[in-house]
Short mmCIF file of C-alpha atoms in Angstrom, two decimals:
data_model
loop_
_atom_site.label_atom_id
_atom_site.label_comp_id
_atom_site.label_asym_id
_atom_site.label_seq_id
_atom_site.Cartn_x
_atom_site.Cartn_y
_atom_site.Cartn_z
CA MET A 1268 0.00 0.00 0.00
CA LEU A 1269 1.31 3.43 -0.94
CA GLN A 1270 1.19 6.22 1.60
CA ARG A 1271 1.54 9.91 0.81
CA ILE A 1272 4.16 11.70 2.92
CA TYR A 1273 4.48 15.45 3.19
CA GLY A 1274 7.63 17.32 4.15
CA THR A 1275 9.09 20.81 4.21
CA ALA A 1276 12.60 22.07 3.50
CA TRP A 1277 14.23 25.26 4.80
CA GLU A 1278 17.42 27.13 4.03
CA ASN A 1279 18.35 27.58 7.68
CA ALA A 1280 17.29 26.77 11.24
CA ASP A 1281 15.77 30.22 11.78
CA GLN A 1282 13.29 29.67 8.96
CA LEU A 1283 12.33 26.30 10.36
CA LYS A 1284 11.93 27.77 13.84
CA TYR A 1285 9.67 30.50 12.47
CA PHE A 1286 7.60 27.91 10.56
CA VAL A 1287 7.12 25.76 13.66
CA LYS A 1288 6.16 28.82 15.71
CA LEU A 1289 3.64 29.86 13.04
CA LYS A 1290 2.08 26.38 13.03
CA GLU A 1291 1.77 26.44 16.82
CA GLU A 1292 0.22 29.90 16.74
CA ALA A 1293 -2.25 28.85 14.05
CA LYS A 1294 -3.27 25.86 16.18
CA ARG A 1295 -3.80 28.13 19.20
CA ARG A 1296 -6.05 30.34 17.09
CA ASP A 1297 -7.99 27.53 15.36
CA HIS A 1298 -11.56 28.81 15.09
CA ARG A 1299 -12.96 25.29 15.42
CA LEU A 1300 -11.35 24.80 18.84
CA LEU A 1301 -12.13 28.32 20.04
CA GLY A 1302 -15.69 28.08 18.73
CA LYS A 1303 -16.23 25.06 20.95
CA GLN A 1304 -14.34 26.50 23.95
CA LEU A 1305 -16.25 29.79 23.85
CA ASP A 1306 -19.56 28.12 22.87
CA LEU A 1307 -19.99 30.19 19.72
CA PHE A 1308 -21.11 27.66 17.10
CA SER A 1309 -21.16 23.99 16.19
CA ILE A 1310 -21.41 21.72 13.17
CA GLN A 1311 -24.01 19.10 14.04
CA GLU A 1312 -23.29 15.88 12.16
CA ASP A 1313 -26.81 14.66 12.98
CA ALA A 1314 -28.06 17.48 10.75
CA GLY A 1315 -25.40 17.05 8.07
CA GLY A 1316 -21.88 18.24 7.38
CA GLY A 1317 -21.14 21.84 6.49
CA LEU A 1318 -24.26 23.25 8.17
CA VAL A 1319 -23.57 25.82 10.89
CA PHE A 1320 -25.51 26.10 14.14
CA TRP A 1321 -25.02 29.51 15.72
CA HIS A 1322 -25.19 29.24 19.52
CA PRO A 1323 -26.50 32.21 21.57
CA LYS A 1324 -23.06 33.76 22.08
CA GLY A 1325 -22.05 33.35 18.44
CA ALA A 1326 -25.46 34.58 17.30
CA THR A 1327 -25.00 37.69 19.43
CA ILE A 1328 -21.73 38.50 17.67
CA ARG A 1329 -23.30 37.75 14.30
CA LYS A 1330 -26.12 40.21 15.02
CA ILE A 1331 -23.61 42.90 15.98
CA ILE A 1332 -21.70 42.33 12.73
CA GLU A 1333 -24.86 42.36 10.63
CA ASP A 1334 -26.30 45.45 12.33
CA PHE A 1335 -23.04 47.33 11.71
CA TRP A 1336 -22.99 46.12 8.09
CA LYS A 1337 -26.55 47.27 7.48
CA LEU A 1338 -25.99 50.68 9.06
CA GLU A 1339 -22.84 51.34 7.03
CA HIS A 1340 -24.56 50.31 3.81
CA GLN A 1341 -27.54 52.54 4.46
CA LYS A 1342 -25.18 55.42 5.18
CA ALA A 1343 -23.50 54.69 1.82
CA GLY A 1344 -26.78 54.92 -0.09
CA TYR A 1345 -27.72 51.25 -0.32
CA GLU A 1346 -31.23 49.87 0.07
CA LEU A 1347 -31.81 46.47 1.66
CA LEU A 1348 -33.49 43.50 -0.01
CA TYR A 1349 -34.84 40.18 1.24
CA THR A 1350 -35.36 37.43 -1.31
CA PRO A 1351 -36.56 33.78 -1.22
CA HIS A 1352 -34.38 30.75 -0.53
CA LEU A 1353 -35.53 28.87 -3.65
CA ALA A 1354 -37.00 29.55 -7.04
CA ASN A 1355 -38.39 27.82 -10.11
CA LEU A 1356 -35.67 25.99 -12.04
CA ASP A 1357 -36.41 28.14 -15.10
CA LEU A 1358 -34.86 31.11 -13.29
CA TRP A 1359 -31.54 29.27 -12.95
CA LYS A 1360 -31.68 28.29 -16.61
CA THR A 1361 -32.22 31.92 -17.56
CA SER A 1362 -29.30 33.04 -15.40
CA GLY A 1363 -27.05 30.31 -16.77
CA HIS A 1364 -26.29 28.82 -13.36
CA PHE A 1365 -27.98 25.52 -14.22
CA ASP A 1366 -25.72 25.14 -17.27
CA PHE A 1367 -22.45 26.36 -15.80
CA TYR A 1368 -22.78 25.80 -12.05
CA LYS A 1369 -24.90 22.66 -11.80
CA GLU A 1370 -22.23 20.55 -10.06
CA SER A 1371 -22.26 22.95 -7.09
CA MET A 1372 -26.07 23.04 -6.85
CA TYR A 1373 -28.26 20.70 -4.84
CA ASP A 1374 -30.81 18.46 -6.53
CA GLN A 1375 -34.08 19.98 -7.57
CA MET A 1376 -37.44 19.35 -5.91
CA GLU A 1377 -40.84 18.83 -7.47
CA VAL A 1378 -43.67 21.04 -6.18
CA GLU A 1379 -47.10 20.86 -7.80
CA ASP A 1380 -45.72 19.70 -11.16
CA GLU A 1381 -43.07 22.41 -11.16
CA THR A 1382 -39.37 22.05 -10.51
CA TYR A 1383 -37.73 24.24 -7.86
CA GLN A 1384 -34.08 24.83 -7.02
CA ILE A 1385 -32.65 25.98 -3.68
CA LYS A 1386 -30.52 29.00 -4.41
CA PRO A 1387 -26.73 28.92 -4.77
CA MET A 1388 -26.61 32.64 -5.62
CA ASN A 1389 -28.58 35.80 -4.87
CA CYS A 1390 -27.93 37.73 -8.07
CA PRO A 1391 -30.80 36.36 -10.24
CA PHE A 1392 -33.27 37.48 -7.56
CA HIS A 1393 -31.90 41.02 -7.66
CA CYS A 1394 -32.29 41.00 -11.42
CA LEU A 1395 -35.96 40.11 -11.01
CA VAL A 1396 -36.42 43.00 -8.58
CA TYR A 1397 -34.82 45.32 -11.15
CA LYS A 1398 -37.22 44.09 -13.84
CA HIS A 1399 -40.22 44.89 -11.66
CA GLY A 1400 -40.99 48.12 -13.50
CA LEU A 1401 -39.14 49.97 -16.25
CA LYS A 1402 -36.28 52.13 -14.98
CA SER A 1403 -35.24 55.59 -16.17
CA TYR A 1404 -31.62 56.72 -16.44
CA ARG A 1405 -32.54 59.28 -13.77
CA GLU A 1406 -33.08 56.43 -11.24
CA LEU A 1407 -29.59 55.01 -11.67
CA PRO A 1408 -27.45 54.06 -9.92
CA LEU A 1409 -29.45 51.60 -7.83
CA ARG A 1410 -27.54 50.01 -4.94
CA TRP A 1411 -29.21 46.96 -3.41
CA ALA A 1412 -27.72 44.90 -0.59
CA GLU A 1413 -28.81 41.64 1.00
CA LEU A 1414 -27.55 39.27 3.66
CA GLY A 1415 -28.73 36.32 1.61
CA THR A 1416 -28.30 32.70 2.68
CA VAL A 1417 -27.27 30.35 -0.14
CA TYR A 1418 -26.61 26.62 -0.37
CA ARG A 1419 -23.85 25.00 -2.41
CA TYR A 1420 -22.75 21.41 -2.63
CA GLU A 1421 -19.22 20.79 -1.34
CA ARG A 1422 -17.64 17.37 -1.10
CA SER A 1423 -17.42 16.17 2.50
CA GLY A 1424 -13.63 15.98 2.32
CA THR A 1425 -13.36 19.69 1.53
CA LEU A 1426 -15.48 20.92 4.45
CA HIS A 1427 -13.54 22.84 7.09
CA GLY A 1428 -15.21 24.49 10.09
CA LEU A 1429 -16.65 27.86 9.10
CA MET A 1430 -14.20 28.31 6.23
CA ARG A 1431 -15.81 25.79 3.86
CA VAL A 1432 -19.48 25.03 4.44
CA ARG A 1433 -22.58 24.06 2.48
CA GLY A 1434 -24.95 26.73 3.74
CA PHE A 1435 -23.75 30.29 4.28
CA THR A 1436 -24.86 33.90 4.21
CA GLN A 1437 -23.31 36.16 1.61
CA ASP A 1438 -23.08 39.89 2.29
CA ASP A 1439 -24.22 40.41 -1.24
CA ALA A 1440 -24.89 43.64 -3.08
CA HIS A 1441 -25.54 44.62 -6.67
CA ILE A 1442 -25.24 48.02 -8.29
CA PHE A 1443 -27.07 48.85 -11.50
CA CYS A 1444 -25.55 51.93 -13.09
CA LEU A 1445 -24.83 53.83 -16.30
CA PRO A 1446 -21.46 53.28 -18.03
CA GLU A 1447 -20.35 56.81 -17.13
CA GLN A 1448 -21.15 56.16 -13.45
CA LEU A 1449 -19.04 53.02 -13.17
CA THR A 1450 -15.75 54.55 -11.98
CA ALA A 1451 -17.44 56.54 -9.20
CA GLU A 1452 -19.47 53.52 -8.11
CA ILE A 1453 -16.41 51.26 -7.96
CA ARG A 1454 -14.54 53.91 -5.97
CA GLY A 1455 -17.48 54.11 -3.59
CA VAL A 1456 -17.37 50.33 -3.13
CA LEU A 1457 -13.64 50.46 -2.37
CA ASP A 1458 -14.23 53.20 0.22
CA LEU A 1459 -16.97 51.13 1.85
CA ILE A 1460 -14.77 48.02 1.88
CA GLU A 1461 -12.00 49.94 3.61
CA ASN A 1462 -14.38 51.55 6.10
CA ILE A 1463 -15.91 48.23 7.15
CA LEU A 1464 -12.78 46.06 7.16
CA THR A 1465 -10.79 48.67 9.09
CA ARG A 1466 -13.42 48.64 11.82
CA PHE A 1467 -12.69 44.96 12.37
CA GLY A 1468 -8.95 45.58 12.50
CA PHE A 1469 -8.02 44.69 8.91
CA ASN A 1470 -5.95 47.35 7.14
CA ASP A 1471 -3.35 45.30 5.24
CA TYR A 1472 -4.62 44.12 1.86
CA GLU A 1473 -3.38 42.28 -1.20
CA ILE A 1474 -5.32 43.40 -4.28
CA MET A 1475 -5.64 41.74 -7.67
CA LEU A 1476 -7.21 43.16 -10.83
CA SER A 1477 -8.29 40.35 -13.17
CA THR A 1478 -8.85 41.10 -16.86
CA ARG A 1479 -10.66 39.51 -19.80
CA PRO A 1480 -10.25 35.74 -20.21
CA ALA A 1481 -10.06 33.95 -23.57
CA GLU A 1482 -13.74 32.98 -23.39
CA SER A 1483 -16.08 35.80 -22.42
CA VAL A 1484 -19.32 37.59 -23.20
CA GLY A 1485 -19.69 41.26 -24.07
CA SER A 1486 -18.15 43.56 -26.67
CA ASP A 1487 -14.53 44.71 -26.79
CA GLU A 1488 -15.69 48.24 -26.08
CA ILE A 1489 -17.59 47.40 -22.88
CA TRP A 1490 -14.72 45.25 -21.59
CA GLU A 1491 -12.25 48.05 -22.22
CA LYS A 1492 -14.45 50.61 -20.50
CA ALA A 1493 -15.13 48.37 -17.49
CA THR A 1494 -11.47 47.44 -17.05
CA ALA A 1495 -10.50 51.11 -17.34
CA ALA A 1496 -13.10 52.01 -14.71
CA LEU A 1497 -11.75 49.41 -12.25
CA THR A 1498 -8.18 50.57 -12.90
CA GLU A 1499 -9.07 54.23 -12.48
CA ALA A 1500 -10.98 53.54 -9.25
CA LEU A 1501 -7.96 51.71 -7.80
CA THR A 1502 -5.67 54.54 -8.88
CA LEU A 1503 -7.94 57.17 -7.32
CA LYS A 1504 -8.04 55.09 -4.14
CA GLY A 1505 -4.25 55.00 -4.09
CA TRP A 1506 -4.10 51.23 -3.58
CA ALA A 1507 -1.26 49.17 -5.02
CA TYR A 1508 -2.45 46.14 -6.98
CA SER A 1509 -1.30 43.34 -9.23
CA VAL A 1510 -2.83 42.38 -12.57
CA ASP A 1511 -3.93 38.85 -13.42
CA GLU A 1512 -4.11 38.99 -17.21
CA GLY A 1513 -6.97 36.81 -18.42
CA GLY A 1514 -8.05 35.95 -14.87
CA GLY A 1515 -11.41 37.69 -14.94
CA ALA A 1516 -14.79 35.98 -14.95
CA PHE A 1517 -16.33 35.20 -18.34
CA TYR A 1518 -18.94 37.89 -17.64
CA GLY A 1519 -16.62 40.76 -16.67
CA PRO A 1520 -13.37 42.00 -15.06
CA LYS A 1521 -13.02 41.99 -11.29
CA ILE A 1522 -11.09 43.16 -8.25
CA ASP A 1523 -10.31 40.64 -5.49
CA ILE A 1524 -9.09 41.74 -2.07
CA LYS A 1525 -7.30 39.51 0.42
CA ILE A 1526 -6.90 40.57 4.04
CA ARG A 1527 -3.87 39.80 6.20
CA ASP A 1528 -4.56 38.48 9.70
CA ALA A 1529 -2.64 38.86 12.97
CA ILE A 1530 -0.07 36.19 12.09
CA GLY A 1531 0.41 37.22 8.48
CA ARG A 1532 -1.91 34.81 6.69
CA LEU A 1533 -3.90 36.03 3.71
CA TRP A 1534 -7.63 35.36 3.37
CA GLN A 1535 -9.76 35.93 0.29
CA CYS A 1536 -12.45 38.37 1.40
CA SER A 1537 -13.89 41.18 -0.72
CA THR A 1538 -14.67 41.10 -4.42
CA VAL A 1539 -15.96 43.62 -6.96
CA GLN A 1540 -17.08 42.24 -10.32
CA CYS A 1541 -18.56 43.83 -13.42
CA ASP A 1542 -21.20 41.71 -15.14
CA PHE A 1543 -22.25 42.03 -18.78
CA ASN A 1544 -23.93 38.61 -18.82
CA LEU A 1545 -26.92 38.79 -16.48
CA PRO A 1546 -28.30 42.12 -17.80
CA GLU A 1547 -28.34 40.49 -21.24
CA ARG A 1548 -29.84 37.18 -20.07
CA PHE A 1549 -32.57 38.91 -18.06
CA GLU A 1550 -33.08 41.63 -20.68
CA LEU A 1551 -32.56 44.39 -18.13
CA GLU A 1552 -33.15 47.85 -19.56
CA TYR A 1553 -33.35 51.51 -18.68
CA VAL A 1554 -34.75 54.41 -20.69
CA LYS A 1555 -32.05 56.82 -21.86
CA SER A 1556 -32.42 60.58 -22.13
CA ASP A 1557 -33.28 60.26 -25.84
CA SER A 1558 -36.07 57.75 -24.99
CA THR A 1559 -34.17 54.79 -26.42
CA ARG A 1560 -33.37 51.81 -24.24
CA ASP A 1561 -30.07 50.29 -23.16
CA ARG A 1562 -28.62 47.72 -20.77
CA PRO A 1563 -27.38 48.90 -17.38
CA ILE A 1564 -23.95 47.91 -16.08
CA MET A 1565 -24.32 45.41 -13.22
CA VAL A 1566 -21.72 45.24 -10.45
CA HIS A 1567 -21.56 42.32 -8.03
CA ARG A 1568 -19.75 42.99 -4.77
CA ALA A 1569 -19.23 41.40 -1.38
CA ILE A 1570 -17.17 42.73 1.50
CA PHE A 1571 -17.01 39.83 3.97
CA GLY A 1572 -17.55 37.18 1.30
CA SER A 1573 -19.71 35.25 3.72
CA ILE A 1574 -20.65 35.87 7.33
CA GLU A 1575 -19.53 32.38 8.34
CA ARG A 1576 -16.09 32.55 6.78
CA PHE A 1577 -15.46 36.10 7.96
CA PHE A 1578 -16.44 35.11 11.49
CA GLY A 1579 -13.95 32.25 11.32
CA VAL A 1580 -11.23 34.68 10.21
CA LEU A 1581 -12.22 37.07 13.03
CA ILE A 1582 -11.96 34.33 15.65
CA GLU A 1583 -8.51 33.33 14.44
CA THR A 1584 -7.29 36.92 14.07
CA TYR A 1585 -8.24 37.84 17.63
CA ALA A 1586 -7.72 34.33 19.03
CA GLY A 1587 -11.15 34.80 20.62
CA ASP A 1588 -10.11 38.03 22.37
CA PHE A 1589 -12.62 40.27 20.63
CA PRO A 1590 -12.45 44.06 21.06
CA LEU A 1591 -14.94 45.53 23.54
CA TRP A 1592 -17.66 46.35 21.00
CA LEU A 1593 -17.88 42.77 19.63
CA PRO A 1594 -17.99 40.00 22.28
CA PRO A 1595 -21.28 38.47 23.48
CA VAL A 1596 -20.43 39.48 27.06
CA GLN A 1597 -18.59 42.77 27.54
CA MET A 1598 -18.36 42.62 31.32
CA ARG A 1599 -18.93 39.93 33.94
CA LEU A 1600 -19.93 40.91 37.48
CA LEU A 1601 -18.22 38.88 40.19
CA PRO A 1602 -20.17 38.96 43.47
CA VAL A 1603 -17.99 37.76 46.37
CA ALA A 1604 -20.91 37.50 48.79
CA ASP A 1605 -24.52 36.36 48.44
CA GLU A 1606 -25.81 39.76 49.58
CA ALA A 1607 -24.19 41.34 46.51
CA MET A 1608 -26.20 39.19 44.08
CA ASP A 1609 -29.28 41.45 43.93
CA PHE A 1610 -27.06 44.50 43.44
CA CYS A 1611 -25.28 42.78 40.53
CA HIS A 1612 -28.53 41.87 38.82
CA LYS A 1613 -29.69 45.50 39.08
CA VAL A 1614 -26.43 46.62 37.49
CA LYS A 1615 -26.94 44.08 34.71
CA ALA A 1616 -30.46 45.38 34.06
CA LYS A 1617 -29.24 48.98 34.01
CA ALA A 1618 -26.48 48.06 31.56
CA ALA A 1619 -29.02 46.42 29.26
CA THR A 1620 -30.94 49.71 28.97
CA LEU A 1621 -27.72 51.24 27.57
CA GLY A 1622 -27.26 48.42 25.09
CA LEU A 1623 -24.37 46.92 27.07
CA ARG A 1624 -23.95 43.17 27.44
CA VAL A 1625 -23.26 42.34 31.10
CA GLU A 1626 -23.70 39.04 32.91
CA VAL A 1627 -23.51 37.93 36.55
CA ASP A 1628 -21.40 34.98 37.71
CA THR A 1629 -23.79 33.08 39.99
CA SER A 1630 -21.46 30.11 40.65
CA GLY A 1631 -20.61 31.17 44.21
CA ASP A 1632 -16.91 30.32 43.68
CA ARG A 1633 -14.09 32.08 45.49
CA ILE A 1634 -12.87 35.37 44.04
CA GLY A 1635 -9.68 33.86 42.58
CA LYS A 1636 -11.61 31.32 40.56
CA LEU A 1637 -14.20 33.92 39.50
CA VAL A 1638 -11.42 36.07 38.05
CA ARG A 1639 -9.69 33.11 36.37
CA ASN A 1640 -12.93 31.95 34.79
CA ALA A 1641 -13.56 35.42 33.36
CA GLU A 1642 -10.03 35.39 31.90
CA THR A 1643 -10.48 31.90 30.45
CA ASP A 1644 -13.80 32.92 28.88
CA LYS A 1645 -11.99 35.88 27.25
CA ILE A 1646 -14.36 38.49 28.65
CA PRO A 1647 -12.88 41.99 28.23
CA LEU A 1648 -13.97 43.36 31.61
CA ALA A 1649 -14.72 41.88 35.01
CA ALA A 1650 -16.04 43.80 38.01
CA VAL A 1651 -15.62 42.56 41.56
CA VAL A 1652 -18.48 43.37 43.94
CA GLY A 1653 -17.79 42.95 47.64
CA LYS A 1654 -19.06 44.61 50.78
CA LYS A 1655 -17.18 47.85 50.06
CA GLU A 1656 -18.58 48.12 46.53
CA LEU A 1657 -22.05 47.27 47.84
CA GLU A 1658 -21.85 50.08 50.39
CA ASP A 1659 -20.40 52.60 47.90
CA GLY A 1660 -22.57 51.60 44.93
CA SER A 1661 -19.35 51.04 42.98
CA LEU A 1662 -17.58 48.42 40.87
CA ALA A 1663 -13.93 47.33 41.11
CA VAL A 1664 -13.06 46.90 37.43
CA ARG A 1665 -10.47 44.60 35.91
CA ALA A 1666 -9.51 44.49 32.23
CA ARG A 1667 -8.41 41.24 30.62
CA LYS A 1668 -4.61 41.06 30.23
CA VAL A 1669 -4.30 44.47 31.95
CA GLY A 1670 -5.45 43.85 35.50
CA ASP A 1671 -6.96 46.13 38.14
CA LEU A 1672 -8.26 49.48 36.87
CA GLY A 1673 -9.62 50.70 40.21
CA SER A 1674 -13.12 51.38 41.51
CA ALA A 1675 -15.74 53.77 40.19
CA SER A 1676 -19.45 54.32 40.57
CA VAL A 1677 -21.80 52.13 38.59
CA ASP A 1678 -22.92 55.07 36.46
CA ASP A 1679 -19.34 56.07 35.65
CA VAL A 1680 -18.32 52.53 34.76
CA LEU A 1681 -21.30 51.99 32.48
CA ALA A 1682 -20.90 55.40 30.85
CA ARG A 1683 -17.23 54.67 30.19
CA MET A 1684 -18.09 51.26 28.75
CA LYS A 1685 -20.74 52.80 26.54
CA LEU A 1686 -18.36 55.44 25.19
CA ALA A 1687 -15.63 52.87 24.57
CA ALA A 1688 -17.99 50.50 22.74
CA ASP A 1689 -19.58 53.27 20.67
CA THR A 1690 -16.17 54.58 19.60
CA PHE A 1691 -14.71 51.10 19.00
CA SER A 1692 -12.15 51.69 21.76
CA ASN A 1693 -10.85 49.82 24.79
CA TYR A 1694 -12.32 50.63 28.19
CA GLU A 1695 -8.93 51.57 29.62
CA SER A 1696 -8.20 54.00 26.76
CA VAL A 1697 -11.31 56.09 27.51
CA SER A 1698 -10.89 58.67 30.28
CA ASP A 1699 -13.46 59.13 33.03
CA SER A 1700 -13.86 62.81 32.16
CA LYS A 1701 -14.85 62.05 28.55
CA SER A 1702 -17.39 59.43 29.64
CA ARG A 1703 -19.06 61.95 31.96
CA CYS A 1704 -19.34 64.65 29.31
#
């Protein structure tokens, strides 16, 4: 029997030492292990491989991510859509997915003598929304965004935690615009990508511009204009990029953005793609100023790629130590006496009215273990409540990996937490005077 053996070779001992250290660090940050340790998510084999179950703590983080995503898109002029999870098979034949993507689609289902397909993509649905009423050039650009869950077949051997799954939610958006609007729209997408990714701590990118492949749809003129628009937008943004000649999709050129994590690994994340295919297949039109009709330019774009994969990257980047605005529990109250329990629950309720996520440790353990458990659970802040704090109406605050930050009144602590979370800062970096302003 033959057995495959893998090995690595290095020029010197320092390179090997660095490689071993990187492997150990990657193992420490493995999102599958941390997801289980922190009770964030699970893959339930009883339900099937590649299907993610979001536990309460993970679901809390997901909601925070999605709420932020929606707010930033609305601020950038996007409107939100919600579309079905399946559609008549004829839709996927019109879009071309059934012909070109069938191997990654699940089997069809028969419903009342019609054949339906669970969706692997969101874009055909957005095309149908566009067709619901003739559009004027004055209405363009249209920017529509959706957190749309899709389902794609992946072989069981390729599944990997949150990174490769069978059901996932794309942070999808499509822009329908005029040719002369394309550069500005692409630049706007790049600005939005930077704004959102930077908020999560990602500011080191590797960018690739992919041009026309040998087999493609669309005229030479439209390809040249679209490629020029992508190039100009990148130049205006001031981002360095590489060119993958012939690496574009058959339906248009694209920009792919990889993000670099805390230990230097690159992850495919954002993409911006021009599409000349779907507007033609769906016969999308707008009325021009001279009353004739023309096809709009369609731009596909995603910033996270998928919520699941991005969450996996986040877990590994922070090794589970999320910044104060993100974790499911921002502060844990540690009562050292039974008489402090009611006080702690009142503090928790007051924090909730401010949108802060505070929990009470009701285990009754000794203070040393209470503090260690909070550290192990990677909670950013812990507040000890003893007789002194009960008498003063105060909290003795500790920050993870920092230690004791002293005592302050409940109102001051919560106000400081609120300011830190709202400004995406650490609690210890926000001064008391600012939180009281």
